[in-house]
Amino acid sequence: IRELKEENEKLKKALGGDIPMDAAAAGGGAMSPEEAAKMRKQMEEEIRAQLEANMAAMTEMETDVDRTALARQQFNEEQLKLLEKKEKSTDCDSALIPLLFPVLLSPAA
């Protein structure tokens, strides 16, 4: 997520007018103003598309993190309930032992 945020910041800066002119020079010579405007528009569209893709990926990652945390919390709650149930059943079992086995626990005659 951190890397996507950093990339988004770079892309936002590029949209603000910091689009490198090396890309324009790669065309092999001087560009007409119309060609430069067309290339700038195309680059802006690509940058916006990448920003949207990054935002969607970050949202999905955050959702996955939230789901994992929720699943972990639910698991912990279930384990706690099972532990409490086991403790109650252990207490109950020890209270029932003399009732179930009176002969074994009574003093010999």
PDB file of C-alpha atoms in Angstrom:
ATOM      1  CA  ILE A   1       0.000   0.000   0.000  1.00  0.00           C
ATOM      2  CA  ARG A   2       2.855   2.340   0.862  1.00  0.00           C
ATOM      3  CA  GLU A   3       4.458   1.759  -2.546  1.00  0.00           C
ATOM      4  CA  LEU A   4       1.180   2.447  -4.329  1.00  0.00           C
ATOM      5  CA  LYS A   5       0.752   5.683  -2.368  1.00  0.00           C
ATOM      6  CA  GLU A   6       4.259   6.764  -3.384  1.00  0.00           C
ATOM      7  CA  GLU A   7       3.544   5.920  -7.009  1.00  0.00           C
ATOM      8  CA  ASN A   8       0.277   7.867  -6.838  1.00  0.00           C
ATOM      9  CA  GLU A   9       2.133  10.924  -5.568  1.00  0.00           C
ATOM     10  CA  LYS A  10       4.568  10.711  -8.497  1.00  0.00           C
ATOM     11  CA  LEU A  11       1.694  10.334 -10.944  1.00  0.00           C
ATOM     12  CA  LYS A  12      -0.153  13.298  -9.434  1.00  0.00           C
ATOM     13  CA  LYS A  13       2.979  15.429  -9.796  1.00  0.00           C
ATOM     14  CA  ALA A  14       3.237  14.375 -13.426  1.00  0.00           C
ATOM     15  CA  LEU A  15      -0.380  15.439 -13.981  1.00  0.00           C
ATOM     16  CA  GLY A  16       0.486  18.820 -12.492  1.00  0.00           C
ATOM     17  CA  GLY A  17       2.759  19.653 -15.422  1.00  0.00           C
ATOM     18  CA  ASP A  18       5.936  17.802 -14.543  1.00  0.00           C
ATOM     19  CA  ILE A  19       5.596  15.430 -17.486  1.00  0.00           C
ATOM     20  CA  PRO A  20       9.121  14.741 -18.690  1.00  0.00           C
ATOM     21  CA  MET A  21       9.904  16.204 -22.069  1.00  0.00           C
ATOM     22  CA  ASP A  22      12.217  13.266 -22.797  1.00  0.00           C
ATOM     23  CA  ALA A  23       9.085  11.474 -23.895  1.00  0.00           C
ATOM     24  CA  ALA A  24       8.398  14.221 -26.422  1.00  0.00           C
ATOM     25  CA  ALA A  25      11.976  14.155 -27.653  1.00  0.00           C
ATOM     26  CA  ALA A  26      11.747  10.399 -28.144  1.00  0.00           C
ATOM     27  CA  GLY A  27       9.537  11.090 -31.147  1.00  0.00           C
ATOM     28  CA  GLY A  28      12.636  11.898 -33.117  1.00  0.00           C
ATOM     29  CA  GLY A  29      12.583  15.619 -33.574  1.00  0.00           C
ATOM     30  CA  ALA A  30      10.650  18.766 -33.028  1.00  0.00           C
ATOM     31  CA  MET A  31       6.938  18.346 -32.451  1.00  0.00           C
ATOM     32  CA  SER A  32       4.263  20.688 -33.563  1.00  0.00           C
ATOM     33  CA  PRO A  33       2.151  22.241 -30.805  1.00  0.00           C
ATOM     34  CA  GLU A  34      -0.750  20.023 -31.889  1.00  0.00           C
ATOM     35  CA  GLU A  35       1.388  16.880 -31.615  1.00  0.00           C
ATOM     36  CA  ALA A  36       2.708  17.967 -28.223  1.00  0.00           C
ATOM     37  CA  ALA A  37      -0.832  18.632 -26.970  1.00  0.00           C
ATOM     38  CA  LYS A  38      -1.980  15.258 -28.274  1.00  0.00           C
ATOM     39  CA  MET A  39       0.938  13.490 -26.594  1.00  0.00           C
ATOM     40  CA  ARG A  40       0.326  15.381 -23.356  1.00  0.00           C
ATOM     41  CA  LYS A  41      -3.342  14.408 -23.389  1.00  0.00           C
ATOM     42  CA  GLN A  42      -2.459  10.767 -24.033  1.00  0.00           C
ATOM     43  CA  MET A  43       0.075  10.781 -21.196  1.00  0.00           C
ATOM     44  CA  GLU A  44      -2.457  12.402 -18.853  1.00  0.00           C
ATOM     45  CA  GLU A  45      -5.020   9.719 -19.724  1.00  0.00           C
ATOM     46  CA  GLU A  46      -2.473   6.969 -19.055  1.00  0.00           C
ATOM     47  CA  ILE A  47      -1.484   8.552 -15.754  1.00  0.00           C
ATOM     48  CA  ARG A  48      -5.128   8.920 -14.693  1.00  0.00           C
ATOM     49  CA  ALA A  49      -5.796   5.286 -15.604  1.00  0.00           C
ATOM     50  CA  GLN A  50      -2.780   4.185 -13.556  1.00  0.00           C
ATOM     51  CA  LEU A  51      -3.916   6.326 -10.616  1.00  0.00           C
ATOM     52  CA  GLU A  52      -7.371   4.728 -10.745  1.00  0.00           C
ATOM     53  CA  ALA A  53      -5.856   1.239 -10.923  1.00  0.00           C
ATOM     54  CA  ASN A  54      -3.602   2.017  -7.955  1.00  0.00           C
ATOM     55  CA  MET A  55      -6.509   3.376  -5.924  1.00  0.00           C
ATOM     56  CA  ALA A  56      -8.561   0.262  -6.677  1.00  0.00           C
ATOM     57  CA  ALA A  57      -5.642  -1.963  -5.665  1.00  0.00           C
ATOM     58  CA  MET A  58      -5.155  -0.037  -2.423  1.00  0.00           C
ATOM     59  CA  THR A  59      -8.863  -0.297  -1.620  1.00  0.00           C
ATOM     60  CA  GLU A  60      -8.781  -4.034  -2.266  1.00  0.00           C
ATOM     61  CA  MET A  61      -5.694  -4.448  -0.076  1.00  0.00           C
ATOM     62  CA  GLU A  62      -7.282  -2.444   2.738  1.00  0.00           C
ATOM     63  CA  THR A  63     -10.452  -4.541   2.424  1.00  0.00           C
ATOM     64  CA  ASP A  64      -8.376  -7.733   2.608  1.00  0.00           C
ATOM     65  CA  VAL A  65      -6.614  -6.428   5.709  1.00  0.00           C
ATOM     66  CA  ASP A  66      -9.974  -5.574   7.284  1.00  0.00           C
ATOM     67  CA  ARG A  67     -11.367  -9.014   6.427  1.00  0.00           C
ATOM     68  CA  THR A  68      -8.301 -10.713   7.890  1.00  0.00           C
ATOM     69  CA  ALA A  69      -8.551  -8.683  11.085  1.00  0.00           C
ATOM     70  CA  LEU A  70     -12.259  -9.468  11.372  1.00  0.00           C
ATOM     71  CA  ALA A  71     -11.665 -13.174  10.790  1.00  0.00           C
ATOM     72  CA  ARG A  72      -8.893 -13.160  13.405  1.00  0.00           C
ATOM     73  CA  GLN A  73     -11.166 -11.383  15.886  1.00  0.00           C
ATOM     74  CA  GLN A  74     -14.004 -13.849  15.254  1.00  0.00           C
ATOM     75  CA  PHE A  75     -11.618 -16.784  15.650  1.00  0.00           C
ATOM     76  CA  ASN A  76     -10.314 -15.390  18.933  1.00  0.00           C
ATOM     77  CA  GLU A  77     -13.859 -14.858  20.214  1.00  0.00           C
ATOM     78  CA  GLU A  78     -14.799 -18.421  19.276  1.00  0.00           C
ATOM     79  CA  GLN A  79     -11.696 -19.772  21.006  1.00  0.00           C
ATOM     80  CA  LEU A  80     -12.527 -17.753  24.120  1.00  0.00           C
ATOM     81  CA  LYS A  81     -16.102 -19.097  24.132  1.00  0.00           C
ATOM     82  CA  LEU A  82     -14.810 -22.647  23.753  1.00  0.00           C
ATOM     83  CA  LEU A  83     -12.345 -22.110  26.572  1.00  0.00           C
ATOM     84  CA  GLU A  84     -15.053 -20.674  28.830  1.00  0.00           C
ATOM     85  CA  LYS A  85     -17.364 -23.550  27.940  1.00  0.00           C
ATOM     86  CA  LYS A  86     -14.617 -26.057  28.685  1.00  0.00           C
ATOM     87  CA  GLU A  87     -13.922 -24.412  32.049  1.00  0.00           C
ATOM     88  CA  LYS A  88     -17.631 -24.550  32.942  1.00  0.00           C
ATOM     89  CA  SER A  89     -17.913 -28.162  31.863  1.00  0.00           C
ATOM     90  CA  THR A  90     -14.807 -29.051  33.876  1.00  0.00           C
ATOM     91  CA  ASP A  91     -16.341 -27.464  36.976  1.00  0.00           C
ATOM     92  CA  CYS A  92     -19.586 -29.294  36.364  1.00  0.00           C
ATOM     93  CA  ASP A  93     -17.839 -32.640  35.821  1.00  0.00           C
ATOM     94  CA  SER A  94     -15.927 -32.382  39.079  1.00  0.00           C
ATOM     95  CA  ALA A  95     -19.181 -31.626  40.918  1.00  0.00           C
ATOM     96  CA  LEU A  96     -20.863 -34.683  39.373  1.00  0.00           C
ATOM     97  CA  ILE A  97     -18.113 -37.198  40.179  1.00  0.00           C
ATOM     98  CA  PRO A  98     -19.336 -38.005  43.712  1.00  0.00           C
ATOM     99  CA  LEU A  99     -22.887 -38.458  42.389  1.00  0.00           C
ATOM    100  CA  LEU A 100     -21.844 -40.736  39.570  1.00  0.00           C
ATOM    101  CA  PHE A 101     -19.396 -42.852  41.524  1.00  0.00           C
ATOM    102  CA  PRO A 102     -20.564 -42.862  45.173  1.00  0.00           C
ATOM    103  CA  VAL A 103     -19.272 -46.344  45.802  1.00  0.00           C
ATOM    104  CA  LEU A 104     -15.736 -45.494  44.832  1.00  0.00           C
ATOM    105  CA  LEU A 105     -15.626 -42.385  46.986  1.00  0.00           C
ATOM    106  CA  SER A 106     -17.403 -43.706  50.121  1.00  0.00           C
ATOM    107  CA  PRO A 107     -15.306 -45.012  52.995  1.00  0.00           C
ATOM    108  CA  ALA A 108     -14.932 -48.764  53.112  1.00  0.00           C
ATOM    109  CA  ALA A 109     -17.194 -50.519  55.597  1.00  0.00           C
TER     110      ALA A 109
END
